[in-house]
Amino acid sequence: LRFAGGLIAALVFFPSITCSAQSNARATVHIPTKSLTSMPLFFGKDKGFFARENVDVDLVLMSPPTAIAALVAGELDFSTTVGAGISATMRGLPIKRILYIQQSVTFALMAAPEVKSVRDLVGKSLGAVALTDATAIAAREIIKGNGVDPSAVNFFYTQSTESSRTALMSKKITAAMLPPPFAEETQVRGFNRLAEAKDYAPLSGIGLLASSDALKKNPNKAVAVIRAVLRTMAYMRDPKNHNELVDYI
């Protein structure tokens, strides 16, 4: 886990800080899809970890490009789509990464049963969430890593990994980048697991992003949200809570 410098200082030296003097502050957080990768946010909300930090969190589903635009416009407080956030930062947009939730991406490149290797995807369709998000970045790295020019594969942008899964299973596309449990679900149904994103792309698929303006105006809200996520993850890692997590999933 890594933090923006100013925020880690706040977490360490001001552990009792809250996001405002009010009893609760609203935080709108973008989630690209409802899958295991975003489970710490959903579980943290349902378990009350955000409420303990005086944060009323609202988890909103939308595509990564739309979320980045909303973040910059001030319509969202946070986004979890780190891949799209990195691309946005490289384009000069005022976005800061303040937390990494995953050390590496968990996406797998899944393909139709007749596709046996990455090279077989030449001229075929591959589903990713968006042009600049982690699924597309990882897919291009996997393709290049197997000696294929990414332009030889037809990318189809679905706006969510759930839509990618549906398109793959209905044979509208030949392959797709899928997170757990979608990758495991399709694998059980006979689809081939061609590659793991973490073996090709040194990315973190999920974390927290915020606009520079929002962090300047209300840094305490970011501190509170980070603390809630970290406490949720600590709870999830505790072996005595594993049965509860299985039931939740």
Coordinates of C-alpha atoms in Angstrom, one line a residue:
L1 CA 0.0 0.0 0.0
R2 CA 1.2 3.5 -0.9
F3 CA 0.0 6.9 0.0
A4 CA 0.3 10.5 -1.1
G5 CA 2.9 12.1 1.2
G6 CA 0.7 14.7 2.9
L7 CA -2.0 12.2 3.6
I8 CA 0.2 9.6 5.2
A9 CA 1.5 12.3 7.5
A10 CA -2.1 13.2 8.5
L11 CA -2.8 9.5 9.2
V12 CA 0.2 9.0 11.3
F13 CA 0.3 12.2 13.4
F14 CA -3.4 13.0 13.6
P15 CA -5.2 9.6 14.1
S16 CA -8.3 11.2 15.6
I17 CA -8.9 13.6 12.7
T18 CA -12.4 13.4 11.1
C19 CA -13.5 14.6 7.7
S20 CA -15.4 17.5 9.1
A21 CA -16.8 18.9 12.3
Q22 CA -20.2 17.5 11.3
S23 CA -21.3 14.1 12.5
N24 CA -21.2 12.7 9.0
A25 CA -19.7 13.9 5.7
R26 CA -20.8 12.4 2.3
A27 CA -18.2 10.8 0.1
T28 CA -19.1 9.7 -3.4
V29 CA -16.8 7.0 -4.6
H30 CA -16.7 5.6 -8.2
I31 CA -16.6 1.8 -8.6
P32 CA -16.0 0.5 -12.1
T33 CA -17.8 -2.9 -11.5
K34 CA -19.2 -5.0 -8.7
S35 CA -16.6 -7.7 -8.4
L36 CA -14.1 -9.1 -5.8
T37 CA -11.6 -6.4 -6.7
S38 CA -13.9 -3.7 -5.3
M39 CA -15.0 -5.8 -2.3
P40 CA -13.1 -3.8 0.3
L41 CA -15.3 -0.8 -0.5
F42 CA -18.6 -2.7 -0.5
F43 CA -17.7 -4.7 2.6
G44 CA -16.4 -1.6 4.4
K45 CA -19.6 0.2 3.8
D46 CA -21.9 -2.7 4.8
K47 CA -19.7 -3.5 7.9
G48 CA -19.8 0.1 9.1
F49 CA -16.1 1.0 8.8
F50 CA -16.9 4.2 6.9
A51 CA -19.6 5.1 9.3
R52 CA -17.1 4.8 12.2
E53 CA -15.0 7.4 10.4
N54 CA -18.0 9.7 10.2
V55 CA -18.3 9.2 6.5
D56 CA -21.5 8.5 4.6
V57 CA -20.1 6.7 1.6
D58 CA -22.0 6.4 -1.7
L59 CA -20.6 3.9 -4.1
V60 CA -21.5 4.7 -7.7
L61 CA -21.1 2.4 -10.7
M62 CA -19.9 4.0 -14.0
S63 CA -17.3 3.5 -16.7
P64 CA -13.8 4.7 -16.0
P65 CA -13.6 7.5 -18.6
T66 CA -16.9 8.9 -17.3
A67 CA -15.6 8.7 -13.8
I68 CA -12.4 10.5 -14.6
A69 CA -14.3 13.4 -16.2
A70 CA -16.7 13.6 -13.2
L71 CA -13.7 13.6 -10.8
V72 CA -12.1 16.5 -12.6
A73 CA -15.4 18.3 -12.7
G74 CA -15.9 17.9 -9.0
E75 CA -19.0 15.6 -9.4
L76 CA -17.2 12.7 -7.7
D77 CA -15.0 12.7 -4.5
F78 CA -13.0 9.6 -5.4
S79 CA -12.5 7.0 -8.0
T80 CA -11.0 3.5 -7.7
T81 CA -10.0 3.1 -11.3
V82 CA -6.2 3.5 -10.9
G83 CA -5.3 2.4 -14.5
A84 CA -7.5 5.2 -16.1
G85 CA -6.2 7.6 -13.4
I86 CA -2.6 7.0 -14.4
S87 CA -3.4 7.6 -18.0
A88 CA -5.3 10.8 -17.1
T89 CA -2.3 12.0 -15.0
M90 CA 0.0 11.4 -18.0
R91 CA -2.3 13.6 -20.1
G92 CA -1.9 16.4 -17.6
L93 CA -5.2 16.1 -15.7
P94 CA -5.1 17.3 -12.0
I95 CA -5.6 13.8 -10.4
K96 CA -3.7 12.3 -7.5
R97 CA -3.4 8.7 -6.5
I98 CA -3.7 8.6 -2.8
L99 CA -4.0 4.8 -2.1
Y100 CA -3.3 1.5 -3.7
I101 CA -5.6 -1.3 -2.5
Q102 CA -4.0 -4.0 -4.7
Q103 CA -0.3 -4.7 -5.1
S104 CA -0.9 -6.0 -8.6
V105 CA -3.8 -6.4 -11.1
T106 CA -5.9 -9.6 -10.7
F107 CA -7.3 -9.7 -14.3
A108 CA -6.9 -12.8 -16.4
L109 CA -7.2 -12.9 -20.2
M110 CA -10.0 -15.4 -20.8
A111 CA -10.9 -16.7 -24.3
A112 CA -13.3 -18.9 -26.1
P113 CA -12.7 -22.7 -25.9
E114 CA -11.3 -22.9 -29.4
V115 CA -8.6 -20.2 -28.6
K116 CA -5.6 -22.0 -27.2
S117 CA -3.0 -19.2 -27.1
V118 CA -2.6 -15.4 -27.2
R119 CA -1.3 -15.6 -30.8
D120 CA -4.7 -17.1 -31.8
L121 CA -6.3 -13.8 -31.0
V122 CA -4.9 -12.1 -34.2
G123 CA -7.9 -10.8 -36.1
K124 CA -10.2 -11.6 -33.2
S125 CA -12.2 -9.4 -30.8
L126 CA -11.0 -8.8 -27.2
G127 CA -13.1 -7.1 -24.6
A128 CA -11.7 -4.5 -22.2
V129 CA -13.4 -1.8 -20.1
A130 CA -12.0 1.3 -21.7
L131 CA -9.2 2.5 -23.9
T132 CA -7.2 3.9 -21.0
D133 CA -8.1 1.7 -18.1
A134 CA -6.1 -1.1 -16.5
T135 CA -7.8 -3.9 -18.4
A136 CA -6.9 -2.4 -21.8
I137 CA -3.4 -1.5 -20.7
A138 CA -2.8 -5.0 -19.3
A139 CA -4.3 -6.6 -22.4
R140 CA -1.9 -4.7 -24.7
E141 CA 1.1 -5.7 -22.6
I142 CA 0.0 -9.4 -22.7
I143 CA -0.4 -9.3 -26.4
K144 CA 3.0 -7.6 -27.0
G145 CA 4.6 -10.0 -24.5
N146 CA 3.5 -12.9 -26.7
G147 CA 5.0 -11.4 -29.9
V148 CA 1.8 -10.0 -31.3
D149 CA 1.2 -6.4 -32.4
P150 CA -1.8 -5.1 -30.4
S151 CA -3.2 -3.5 -33.5
A152 CA -3.7 -7.0 -34.9
V153 CA -6.3 -7.6 -32.3
N154 CA -9.7 -5.9 -32.4
F155 CA -10.4 -4.2 -29.1
F156 CA -14.0 -3.9 -28.0
Y157 CA -14.7 -1.5 -25.1
T158 CA -17.5 -2.7 -22.9
Q159 CA -17.5 0.0 -20.1
S160 CA -17.5 -2.7 -17.3
T161 CA -16.0 -6.1 -16.7
E162 CA -19.4 -7.5 -16.1
S163 CA -20.4 -6.5 -19.6
S164 CA -17.1 -8.0 -20.9
R165 CA -18.1 -11.3 -19.1
T166 CA -21.6 -11.2 -20.7
A167 CA -20.2 -10.5 -24.1
L168 CA -17.7 -13.3 -23.9
M169 CA -20.1 -15.9 -22.6
S170 CA -22.7 -15.0 -25.3
K171 CA -19.9 -15.3 -28.0
K172 CA -20.2 -11.6 -29.0
I173 CA -16.4 -11.4 -28.5
T174 CA -13.6 -14.0 -28.5
A175 CA -11.7 -12.9 -25.4
A176 CA -11.9 -10.6 -22.5
M177 CA -9.9 -9.3 -19.5
L178 CA -11.8 -10.4 -16.4
P179 CA -11.3 -10.1 -12.7
P180 CA -12.3 -12.6 -10.1
P181 CA -14.9 -14.1 -9.8
F182 CA -15.8 -13.6 -13.4
A183 CA -12.6 -15.2 -14.7
E184 CA -13.1 -18.3 -12.6
E185 CA -16.8 -18.5 -13.6
T186 CA -16.0 -18.5 -17.3
Q187 CA -13.1 -21.0 -16.7
V188 CA -15.5 -23.4 -15.1
R189 CA -17.7 -23.1 -18.2
G190 CA -14.9 -24.2 -20.5
F191 CA -13.3 -20.9 -21.5
N192 CA -9.5 -20.8 -21.6
R193 CA -7.3 -18.8 -19.2
L194 CA -4.6 -17.6 -21.6
A195 CA -2.6 -15.3 -19.3
E196 CA -2.4 -13.4 -16.0
A197 CA -2.2 -9.6 -16.2
K198 CA 0.2 -9.5 -13.2
D199 CA 2.8 -11.4 -15.2
Y200 CA 2.9 -8.7 -17.9
A201 CA 1.8 -5.4 -16.5
P202 CA 3.2 -3.9 -13.2
L203 CA -0.1 -2.2 -12.4
S204 CA -2.4 -1.8 -9.5
G205 CA -6.0 -2.3 -10.7
I206 CA -7.8 -0.6 -7.8
G207 CA -7.0 2.2 -5.3
L208 CA -8.2 5.7 -4.6
L209 CA -7.9 8.7 -6.8
A210 CA -9.0 12.3 -6.1
S211 CA -8.7 15.6 -7.8
S212 CA -6.0 18.0 -6.7
D213 CA -8.7 20.7 -6.0
A214 CA -10.7 18.3 -3.8
L215 CA -7.6 17.3 -1.8
K216 CA -6.8 21.0 -1.2
K217 CA -10.3 21.9 -0.2
N218 CA -11.0 19.0 2.1
P219 CA -8.0 16.8 2.9
N220 CA -9.6 15.5 6.1
K221 CA -12.3 13.6 4.0
A222 CA -9.6 11.8 2.1
V223 CA -7.8 10.9 5.4
A224 CA -11.1 9.5 6.8
V225 CA -11.9 7.4 3.7
I226 CA -8.3 6.0 3.5
R227 CA -8.5 5.0 7.2
A228 CA -11.9 3.3 6.6
V229 CA -10.5 1.3 3.7
L230 CA -7.4 0.3 5.6
R231 CA -9.3 -0.8 8.6
T232 CA -11.7 -2.8 6.4
M233 CA -8.7 -4.5 4.8
A234 CA -7.1 -5.3 8.1
Y235 CA -10.4 -6.9 9.2
M236 CA -10.6 -8.9 5.9
R237 CA -7.1 -10.2 6.4
D238 CA -7.7 -11.5 9.9
P239 CA -8.1 -15.3 9.6
K240 CA -10.8 -15.4 12.2
N241 CA -13.1 -13.4 9.8
H242 CA -12.6 -15.6 6.8
N243 CA -15.9 -17.5 7.2
E244 CA -17.7 -14.2 7.4
L245 CA -16.1 -13.1 4.2
V246 CA -17.1 -16.3 2.4
D247 CA -20.7 -15.8 3.5
Y248 CA -20.6 -12.2 2.3
I249 CA -19.3 -13.1 -1.1

